Short mmCIF file of C-alpha atoms in Angstrom, two decimals:
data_model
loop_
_atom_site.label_atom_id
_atom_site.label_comp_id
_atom_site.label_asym_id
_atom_site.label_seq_id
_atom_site.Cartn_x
_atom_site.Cartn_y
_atom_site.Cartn_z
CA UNK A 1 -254.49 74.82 143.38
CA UNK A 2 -257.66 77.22 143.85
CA UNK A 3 -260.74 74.54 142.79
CA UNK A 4 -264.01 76.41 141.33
CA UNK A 5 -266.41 73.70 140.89
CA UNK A 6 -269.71 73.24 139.26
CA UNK A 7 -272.66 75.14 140.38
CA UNK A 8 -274.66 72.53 138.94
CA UNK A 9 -275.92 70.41 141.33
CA UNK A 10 -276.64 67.64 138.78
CA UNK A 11 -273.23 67.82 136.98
CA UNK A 12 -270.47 65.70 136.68
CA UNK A 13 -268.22 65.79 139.63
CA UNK A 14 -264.39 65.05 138.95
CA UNK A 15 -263.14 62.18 141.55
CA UNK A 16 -262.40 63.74 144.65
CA UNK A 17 -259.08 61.63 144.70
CA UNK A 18 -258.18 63.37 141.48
CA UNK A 19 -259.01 66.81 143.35
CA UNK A 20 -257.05 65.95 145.74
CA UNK A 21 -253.53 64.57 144.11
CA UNK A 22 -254.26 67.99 141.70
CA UNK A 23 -254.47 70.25 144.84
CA UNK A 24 -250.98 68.39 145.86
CA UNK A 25 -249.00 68.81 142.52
CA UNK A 26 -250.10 72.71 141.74
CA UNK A 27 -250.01 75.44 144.15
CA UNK A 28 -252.31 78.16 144.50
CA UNK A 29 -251.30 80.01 141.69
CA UNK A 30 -253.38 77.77 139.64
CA UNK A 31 -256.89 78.31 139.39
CA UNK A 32 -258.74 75.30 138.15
CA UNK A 33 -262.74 75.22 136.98
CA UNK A 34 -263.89 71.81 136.91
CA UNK A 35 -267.42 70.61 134.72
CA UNK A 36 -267.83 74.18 133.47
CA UNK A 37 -270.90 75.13 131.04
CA UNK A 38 -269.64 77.38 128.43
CA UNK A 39 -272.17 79.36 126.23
CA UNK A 40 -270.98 81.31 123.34
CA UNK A 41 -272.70 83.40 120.89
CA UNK A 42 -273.16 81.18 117.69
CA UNK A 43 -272.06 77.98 119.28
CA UNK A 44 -273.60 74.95 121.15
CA UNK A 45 -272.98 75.03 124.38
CA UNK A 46 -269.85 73.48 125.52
CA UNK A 47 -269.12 70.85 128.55
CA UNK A 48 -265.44 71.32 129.63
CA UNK A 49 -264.35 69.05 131.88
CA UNK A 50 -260.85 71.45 133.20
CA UNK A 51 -260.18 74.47 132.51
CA UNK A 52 -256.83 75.72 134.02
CA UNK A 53 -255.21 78.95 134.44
CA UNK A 54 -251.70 79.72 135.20
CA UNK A 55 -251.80 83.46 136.70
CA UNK A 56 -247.77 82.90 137.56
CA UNK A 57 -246.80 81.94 133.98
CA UNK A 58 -250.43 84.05 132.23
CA UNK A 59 -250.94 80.43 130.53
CA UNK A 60 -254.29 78.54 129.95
CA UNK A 61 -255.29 75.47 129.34
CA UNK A 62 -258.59 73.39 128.19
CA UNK A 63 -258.57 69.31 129.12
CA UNK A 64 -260.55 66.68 128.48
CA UNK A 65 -260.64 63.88 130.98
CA UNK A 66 -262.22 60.09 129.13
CA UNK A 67 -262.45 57.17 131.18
CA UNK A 68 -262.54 54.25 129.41
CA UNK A 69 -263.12 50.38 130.06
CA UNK A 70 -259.96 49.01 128.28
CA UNK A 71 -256.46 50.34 128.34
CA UNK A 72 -255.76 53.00 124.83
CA UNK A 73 -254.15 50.90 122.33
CA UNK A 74 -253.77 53.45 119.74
CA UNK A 75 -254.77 57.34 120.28
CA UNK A 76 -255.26 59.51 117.07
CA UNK A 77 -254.87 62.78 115.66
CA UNK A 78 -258.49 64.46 114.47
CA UNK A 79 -259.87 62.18 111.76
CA UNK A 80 -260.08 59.04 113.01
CA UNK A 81 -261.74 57.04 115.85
CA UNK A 82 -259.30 56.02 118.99
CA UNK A 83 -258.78 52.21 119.03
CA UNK A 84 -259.55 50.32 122.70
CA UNK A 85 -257.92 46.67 123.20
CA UNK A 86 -260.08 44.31 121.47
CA UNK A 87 -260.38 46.52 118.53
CA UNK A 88 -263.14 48.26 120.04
CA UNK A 89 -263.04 52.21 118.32
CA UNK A 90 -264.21 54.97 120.36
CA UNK A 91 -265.15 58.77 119.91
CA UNK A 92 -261.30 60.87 119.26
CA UNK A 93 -261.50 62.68 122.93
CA UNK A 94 -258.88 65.43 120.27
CA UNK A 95 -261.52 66.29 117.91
CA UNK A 96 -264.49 67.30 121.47
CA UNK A 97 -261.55 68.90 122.93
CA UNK A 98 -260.99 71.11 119.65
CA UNK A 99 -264.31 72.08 120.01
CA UNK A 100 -264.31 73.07 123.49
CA UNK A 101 -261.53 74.96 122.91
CA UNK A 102 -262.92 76.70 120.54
CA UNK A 103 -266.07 78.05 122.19
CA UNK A 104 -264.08 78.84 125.23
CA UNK A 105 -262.00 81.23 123.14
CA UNK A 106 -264.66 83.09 121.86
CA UNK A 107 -266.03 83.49 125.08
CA UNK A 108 -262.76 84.36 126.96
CA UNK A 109 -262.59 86.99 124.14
CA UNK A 110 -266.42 88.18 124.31
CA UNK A 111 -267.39 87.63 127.98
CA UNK A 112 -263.74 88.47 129.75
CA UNK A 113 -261.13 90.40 128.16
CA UNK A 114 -263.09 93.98 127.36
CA UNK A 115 -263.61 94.49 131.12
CA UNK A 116 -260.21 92.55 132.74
CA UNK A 117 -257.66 92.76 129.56
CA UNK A 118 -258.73 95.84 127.85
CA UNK A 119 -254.96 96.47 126.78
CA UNK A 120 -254.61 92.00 125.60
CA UNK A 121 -255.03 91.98 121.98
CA UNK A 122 -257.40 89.02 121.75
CA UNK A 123 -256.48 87.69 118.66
CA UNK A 124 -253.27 86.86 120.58
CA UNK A 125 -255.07 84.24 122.41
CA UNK A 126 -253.41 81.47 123.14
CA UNK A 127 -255.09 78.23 124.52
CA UNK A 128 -253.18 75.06 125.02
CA UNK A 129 -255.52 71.78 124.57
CA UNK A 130 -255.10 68.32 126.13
CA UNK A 131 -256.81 64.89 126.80
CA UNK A 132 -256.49 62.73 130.00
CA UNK A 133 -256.85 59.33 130.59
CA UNK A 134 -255.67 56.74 133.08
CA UNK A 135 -256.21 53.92 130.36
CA UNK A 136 -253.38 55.38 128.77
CA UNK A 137 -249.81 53.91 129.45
CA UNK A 138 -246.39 53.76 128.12
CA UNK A 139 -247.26 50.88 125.74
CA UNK A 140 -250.21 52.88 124.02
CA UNK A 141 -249.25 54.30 120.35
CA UNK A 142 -250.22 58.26 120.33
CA UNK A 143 -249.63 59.32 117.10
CA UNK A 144 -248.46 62.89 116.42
CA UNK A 145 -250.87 65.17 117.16
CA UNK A 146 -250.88 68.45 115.63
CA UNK A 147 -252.59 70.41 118.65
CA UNK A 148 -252.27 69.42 122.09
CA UNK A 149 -251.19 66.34 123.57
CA UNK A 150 -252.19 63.42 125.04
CA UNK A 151 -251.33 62.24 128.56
CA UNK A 152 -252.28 59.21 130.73
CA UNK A 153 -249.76 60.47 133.62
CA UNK A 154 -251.52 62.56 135.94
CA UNK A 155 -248.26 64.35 137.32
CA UNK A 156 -247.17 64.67 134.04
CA UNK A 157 -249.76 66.71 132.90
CA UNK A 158 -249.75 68.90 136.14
CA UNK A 159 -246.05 69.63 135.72
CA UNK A 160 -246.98 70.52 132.18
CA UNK A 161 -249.64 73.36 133.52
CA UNK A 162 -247.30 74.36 136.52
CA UNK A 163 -244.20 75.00 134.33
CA UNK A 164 -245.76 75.77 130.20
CA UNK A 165 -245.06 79.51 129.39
CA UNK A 166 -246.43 81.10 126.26
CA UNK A 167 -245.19 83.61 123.90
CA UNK A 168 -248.53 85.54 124.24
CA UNK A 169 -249.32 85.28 128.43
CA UNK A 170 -252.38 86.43 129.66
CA UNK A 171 -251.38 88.30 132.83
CA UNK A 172 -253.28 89.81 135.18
CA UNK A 173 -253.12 93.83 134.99
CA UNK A 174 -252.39 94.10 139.42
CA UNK A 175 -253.23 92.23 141.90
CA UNK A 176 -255.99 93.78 142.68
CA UNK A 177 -257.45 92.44 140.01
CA UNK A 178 -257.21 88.83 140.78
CA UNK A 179 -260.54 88.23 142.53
CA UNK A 180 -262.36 90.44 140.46
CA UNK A 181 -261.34 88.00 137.16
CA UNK A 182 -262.37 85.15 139.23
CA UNK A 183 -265.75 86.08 140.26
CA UNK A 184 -265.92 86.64 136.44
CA UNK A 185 -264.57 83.17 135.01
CA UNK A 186 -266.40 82.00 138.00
CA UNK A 187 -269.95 83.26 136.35
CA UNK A 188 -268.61 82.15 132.85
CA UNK A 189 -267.90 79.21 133.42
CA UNK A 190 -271.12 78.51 136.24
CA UNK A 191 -268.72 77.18 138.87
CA UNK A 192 -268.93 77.96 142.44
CA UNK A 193 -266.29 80.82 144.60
CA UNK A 194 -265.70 78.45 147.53
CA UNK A 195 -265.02 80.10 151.37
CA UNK A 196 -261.19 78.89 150.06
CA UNK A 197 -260.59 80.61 147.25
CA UNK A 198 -261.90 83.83 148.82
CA UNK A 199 -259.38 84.02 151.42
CA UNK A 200 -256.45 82.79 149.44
CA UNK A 201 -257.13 85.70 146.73
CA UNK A 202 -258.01 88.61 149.73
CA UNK A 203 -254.86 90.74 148.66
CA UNK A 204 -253.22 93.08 151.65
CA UNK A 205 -250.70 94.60 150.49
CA UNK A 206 -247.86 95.51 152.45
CA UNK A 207 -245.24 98.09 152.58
CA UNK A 208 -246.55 100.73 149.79
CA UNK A 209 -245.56 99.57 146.07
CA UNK A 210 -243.37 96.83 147.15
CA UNK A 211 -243.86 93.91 145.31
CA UNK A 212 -244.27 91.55 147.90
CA UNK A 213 -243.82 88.01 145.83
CA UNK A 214 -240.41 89.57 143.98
CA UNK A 215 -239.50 90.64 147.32
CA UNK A 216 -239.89 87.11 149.01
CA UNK A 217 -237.67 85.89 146.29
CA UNK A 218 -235.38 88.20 146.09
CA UNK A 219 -234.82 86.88 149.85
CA UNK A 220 -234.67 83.43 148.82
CA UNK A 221 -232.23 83.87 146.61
CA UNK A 222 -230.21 85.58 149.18
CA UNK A 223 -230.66 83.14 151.46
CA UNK A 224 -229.23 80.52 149.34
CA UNK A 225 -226.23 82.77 148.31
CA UNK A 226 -224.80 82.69 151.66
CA UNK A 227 -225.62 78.75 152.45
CA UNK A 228 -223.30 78.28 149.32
CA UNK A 229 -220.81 80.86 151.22
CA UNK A 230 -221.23 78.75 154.15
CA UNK A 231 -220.91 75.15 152.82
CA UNK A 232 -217.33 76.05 150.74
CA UNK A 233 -216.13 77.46 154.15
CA UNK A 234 -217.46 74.07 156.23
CA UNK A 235 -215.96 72.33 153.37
CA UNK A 236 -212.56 74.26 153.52
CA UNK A 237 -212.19 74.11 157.25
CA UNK A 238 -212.74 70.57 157.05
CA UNK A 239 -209.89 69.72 154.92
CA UNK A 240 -207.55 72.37 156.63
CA UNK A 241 -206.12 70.03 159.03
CA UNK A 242 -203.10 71.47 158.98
CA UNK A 243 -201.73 75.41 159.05
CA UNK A 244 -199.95 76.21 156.00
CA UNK A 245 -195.70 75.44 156.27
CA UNK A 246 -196.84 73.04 159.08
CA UNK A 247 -195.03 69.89 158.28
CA UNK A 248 -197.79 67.09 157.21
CA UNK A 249 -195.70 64.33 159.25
CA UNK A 250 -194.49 66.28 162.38
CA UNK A 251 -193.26 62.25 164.03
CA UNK A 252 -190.65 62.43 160.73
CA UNK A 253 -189.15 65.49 162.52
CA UNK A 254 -185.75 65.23 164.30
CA UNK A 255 -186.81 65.10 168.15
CA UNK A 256 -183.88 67.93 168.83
CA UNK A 257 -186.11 69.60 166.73
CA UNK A 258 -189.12 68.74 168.50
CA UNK A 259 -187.85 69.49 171.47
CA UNK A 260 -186.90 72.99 170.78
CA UNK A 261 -190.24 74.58 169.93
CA UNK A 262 -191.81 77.30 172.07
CA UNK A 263 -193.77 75.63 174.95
CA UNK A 264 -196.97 78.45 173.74
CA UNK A 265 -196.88 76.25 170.05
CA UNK A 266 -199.85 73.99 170.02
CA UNK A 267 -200.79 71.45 167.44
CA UNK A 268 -204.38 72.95 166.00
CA UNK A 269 -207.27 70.65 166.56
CA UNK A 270 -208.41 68.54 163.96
CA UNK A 271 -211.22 70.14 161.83
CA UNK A 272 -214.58 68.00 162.90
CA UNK A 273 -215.77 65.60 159.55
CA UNK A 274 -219.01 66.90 158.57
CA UNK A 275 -222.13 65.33 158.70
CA UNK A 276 -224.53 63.62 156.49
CA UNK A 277 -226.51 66.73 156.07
CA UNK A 278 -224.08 69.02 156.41
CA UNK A 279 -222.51 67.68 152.93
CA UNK A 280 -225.72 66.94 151.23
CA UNK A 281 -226.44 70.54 151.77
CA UNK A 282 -223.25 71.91 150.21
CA UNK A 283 -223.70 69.75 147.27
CA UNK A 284 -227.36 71.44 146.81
CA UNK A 285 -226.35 74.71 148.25
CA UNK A 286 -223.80 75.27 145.10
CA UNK A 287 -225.51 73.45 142.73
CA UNK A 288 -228.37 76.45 143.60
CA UNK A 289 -226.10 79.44 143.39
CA UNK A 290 -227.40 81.96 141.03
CA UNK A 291 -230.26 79.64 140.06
CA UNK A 292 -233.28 81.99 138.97
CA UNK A 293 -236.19 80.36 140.07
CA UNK A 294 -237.52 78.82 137.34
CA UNK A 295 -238.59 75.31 136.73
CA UNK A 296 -235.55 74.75 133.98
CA UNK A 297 -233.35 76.15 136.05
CA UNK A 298 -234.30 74.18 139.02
CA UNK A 299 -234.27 70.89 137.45
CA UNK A 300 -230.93 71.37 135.98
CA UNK A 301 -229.84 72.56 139.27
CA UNK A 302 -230.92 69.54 141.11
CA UNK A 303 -229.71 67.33 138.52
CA UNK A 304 -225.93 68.66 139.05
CA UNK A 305 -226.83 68.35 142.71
CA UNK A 306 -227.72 64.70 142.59
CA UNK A 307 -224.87 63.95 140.06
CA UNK A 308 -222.59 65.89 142.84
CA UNK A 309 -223.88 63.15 145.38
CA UNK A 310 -223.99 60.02 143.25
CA UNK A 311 -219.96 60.98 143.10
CA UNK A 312 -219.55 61.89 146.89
CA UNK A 313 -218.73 58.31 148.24
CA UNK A 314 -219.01 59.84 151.87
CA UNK A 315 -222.51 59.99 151.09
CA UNK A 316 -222.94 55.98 150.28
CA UNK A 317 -223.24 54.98 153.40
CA UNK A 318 -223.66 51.11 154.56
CA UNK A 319 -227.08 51.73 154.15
CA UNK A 320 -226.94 53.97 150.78
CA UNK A 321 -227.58 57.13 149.91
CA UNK A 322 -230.43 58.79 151.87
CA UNK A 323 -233.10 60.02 149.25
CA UNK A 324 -235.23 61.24 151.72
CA UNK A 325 -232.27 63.36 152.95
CA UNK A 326 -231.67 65.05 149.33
CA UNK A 327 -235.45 65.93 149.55
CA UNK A 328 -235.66 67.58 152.21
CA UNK A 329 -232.51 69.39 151.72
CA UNK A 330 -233.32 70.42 148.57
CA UNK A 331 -237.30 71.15 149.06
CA UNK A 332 -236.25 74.65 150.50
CA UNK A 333 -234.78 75.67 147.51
CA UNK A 334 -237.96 75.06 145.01
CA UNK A 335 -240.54 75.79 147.57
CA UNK A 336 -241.18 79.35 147.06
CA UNK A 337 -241.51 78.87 143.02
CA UNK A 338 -242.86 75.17 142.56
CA UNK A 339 -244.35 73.95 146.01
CA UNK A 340 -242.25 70.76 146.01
CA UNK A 341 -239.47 68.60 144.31
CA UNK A 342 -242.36 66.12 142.86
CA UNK A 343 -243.83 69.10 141.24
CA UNK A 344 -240.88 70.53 139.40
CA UNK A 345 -239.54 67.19 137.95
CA UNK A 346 -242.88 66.15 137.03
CA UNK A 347 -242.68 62.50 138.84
CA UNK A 348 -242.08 60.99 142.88
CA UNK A 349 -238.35 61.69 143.66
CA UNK A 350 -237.15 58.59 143.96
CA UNK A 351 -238.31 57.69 140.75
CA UNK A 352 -236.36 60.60 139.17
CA UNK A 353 -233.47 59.60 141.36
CA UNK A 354 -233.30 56.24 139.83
CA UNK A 355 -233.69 57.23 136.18
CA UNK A 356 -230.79 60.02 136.65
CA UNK A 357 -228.17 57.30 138.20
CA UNK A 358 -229.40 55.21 135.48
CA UNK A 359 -228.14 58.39 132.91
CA UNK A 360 -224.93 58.87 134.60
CA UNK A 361 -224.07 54.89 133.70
CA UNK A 362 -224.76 53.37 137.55
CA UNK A 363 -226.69 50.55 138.85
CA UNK A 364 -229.44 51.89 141.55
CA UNK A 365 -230.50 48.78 143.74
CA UNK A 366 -233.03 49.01 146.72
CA UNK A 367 -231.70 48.97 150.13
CA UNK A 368 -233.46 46.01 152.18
CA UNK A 369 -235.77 47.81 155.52
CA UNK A 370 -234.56 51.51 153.74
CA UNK A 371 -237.20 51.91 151.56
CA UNK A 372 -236.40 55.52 150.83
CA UNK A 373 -232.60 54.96 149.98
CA UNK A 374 -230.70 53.64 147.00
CA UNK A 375 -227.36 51.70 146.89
CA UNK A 376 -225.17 51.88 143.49
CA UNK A 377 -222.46 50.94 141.91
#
């Protein structure tokens, strides 16, 4: 994630342990503007706590981050208060979010798309909305709300800024034009252009017109083509103990038999068993064949993988199966896309691990002194 924070000396400042778990769930393709000052024509000026843009996907996003001293017991649509434990009502975070969204359009559209997006018709804006809050768990009520969403998981709502796609994106016209557009937002929105973000968004191209980031997965996905090729031959030579018309039981033979066959005729050597990894990878490597890179495809992808090993009793060792192992298998094969496994399936690994062999009808147990494996039956 590229941070721009406030130039404000005296503003706000998110929690730096928020910045940081952020800066670990999106990648750099992300640019995030924290406590930005928004002034546009005909408006009061606007406090936003997030604003987020996805130059990958061309999506945007304004959020609303409300700490609170009880846990949400109910959470509102525009209209009505949001209800505390106790009873206690509080401002609808919805209905200031709505309005920040609303002068950040009309800035966007006055301030930043004549010089950057000539060609983006404006009115084609499209600005997704949400609220944050930590007080907010899986036992508050959130009733349906008819724009944005409400979320009290933080790497739920990252996944949902990583991965959203929109049926209008704004994308940027080269990528030349990245820094330019963030020295602009940056002025917008009165946050600072950290040391960082200027390095990470110096572009040198290389190699004329070539599109360097197609290229790179283009590569990938070539890459993982032949590790498929690979693992159905490891897996082939491993169960081809024995040349075709060989006899399976050669002691069943009659000895005179035995005894007449050309001194140069040697019994093949047993195929080796493969390894741990060597299997976990050619579960992943063909669950990954033809995959296209995005986060749908990935997930699905992963999911046949894991299904693939819940199956594979090779894999259930005395000690489980080795979710660690599956990670960093598969972390390879989302890396170049999503940054990491967490990030594309929106929760910690093992979490998702346990909730799929829970789907597929099993019992996942801990493993005593393995914290990192599963047992199931």
């Amino acid at each position: 994630m590229l941070h721009f924070p406030s130039a404000n000396s005296a503003a706000h400042r998110p929690s730096p342990r928020d910045v940081a778990r952020l800066e670990e769930l999106l990648d750099d393709d992300v640019w995030a503007f924290s406590n930005c000052r928004v002034d546009a024509p005909g408006r009061p000026v606007a406090e936003v706590d997030w604003f987020f843009y996805n130059v990958r996907h061309g999506t945007l996003m304004v959020s609303e981050w409300k700490g609170f001293p009880q846990r949400v017991a109910l959470a509102t649509d525009t209209g009505k208060p949001w209800l505390l434990d106790g009873g206690l009502a509080v401002p609808n975070p919805i209905e200031q979010v709505s309005r920040q969204l609303d002068a950040v359009r009309a800035a966007l559209r006055g301030a930043i798309f004549p010089q950057h997006f000539p060609a983006f018709d404006a009115l084609q804006l499209r600005l997704m909305q949400s609220v944050y809050s930590p007080q907010v768990d899986q036992n508050t009520i959130i009733e349906r709300i008819r724009w944005g969403k409400v979320y009290g998981d933080l790497p739920e709502l990252a996944a949902v800024i990583a991965n959203s796609t929109s049926r209008s994106p704004l994308f940027l016209p080269d990528a030349g034009a990245r820094r330019a557009l963030a020295t602009a937002l940056c002025a917008l929105f009165r946050t600072t252009f950290p040391p960082e973000a200027e390095t990470k968004l110096r572009v040198s191209p290389k190699g004329g017109n070539t599109d360097v980031v197609l290229r790179i997965s283009e590569i990938h996905r070539q890459i993982a083509a032949l590790h498929a090729e690979l693992a159905d031959l490891v897996v082939t030579a491993a169960g081809a103990e024995t040349p075709a018309g060989q006899p399976t039981a050669v002691g069943t033979a009659p000895k005179a038999a035995v005894k007449d066959l050309p001194a140069t005729v040697k019994t093949p050597p047993k195929a080796p068993a493969l390894t741990e990894h060597q299997r976990m990878h050619a579960h992943l490597a063909r669950s990954f064949q033809g995959v296209n890179g995005s986060a749908v495809a990935s997930t699905k992808a992963l999911e046949k993988a894991w299904r693939s090993v819940l199956g594979d009793t090779l894999l259930h060792g005395e000690t489980g199966i080795s979710v660690s192992l599956f990670g960093s298998v598969g972390t390879p094969l989302v890396k170049q896309h999503h940054g990491s496994l967490p990030k594309v399936l929106g929760m910690p690994l093992r979490r998702w691990c346990v909730l799929q062999a829970k789907a597929a009808g099993l019992q996942p147990m801990d493993v005593p002194g393995k914290p990192s494996n599963l047992r199931v039956r």
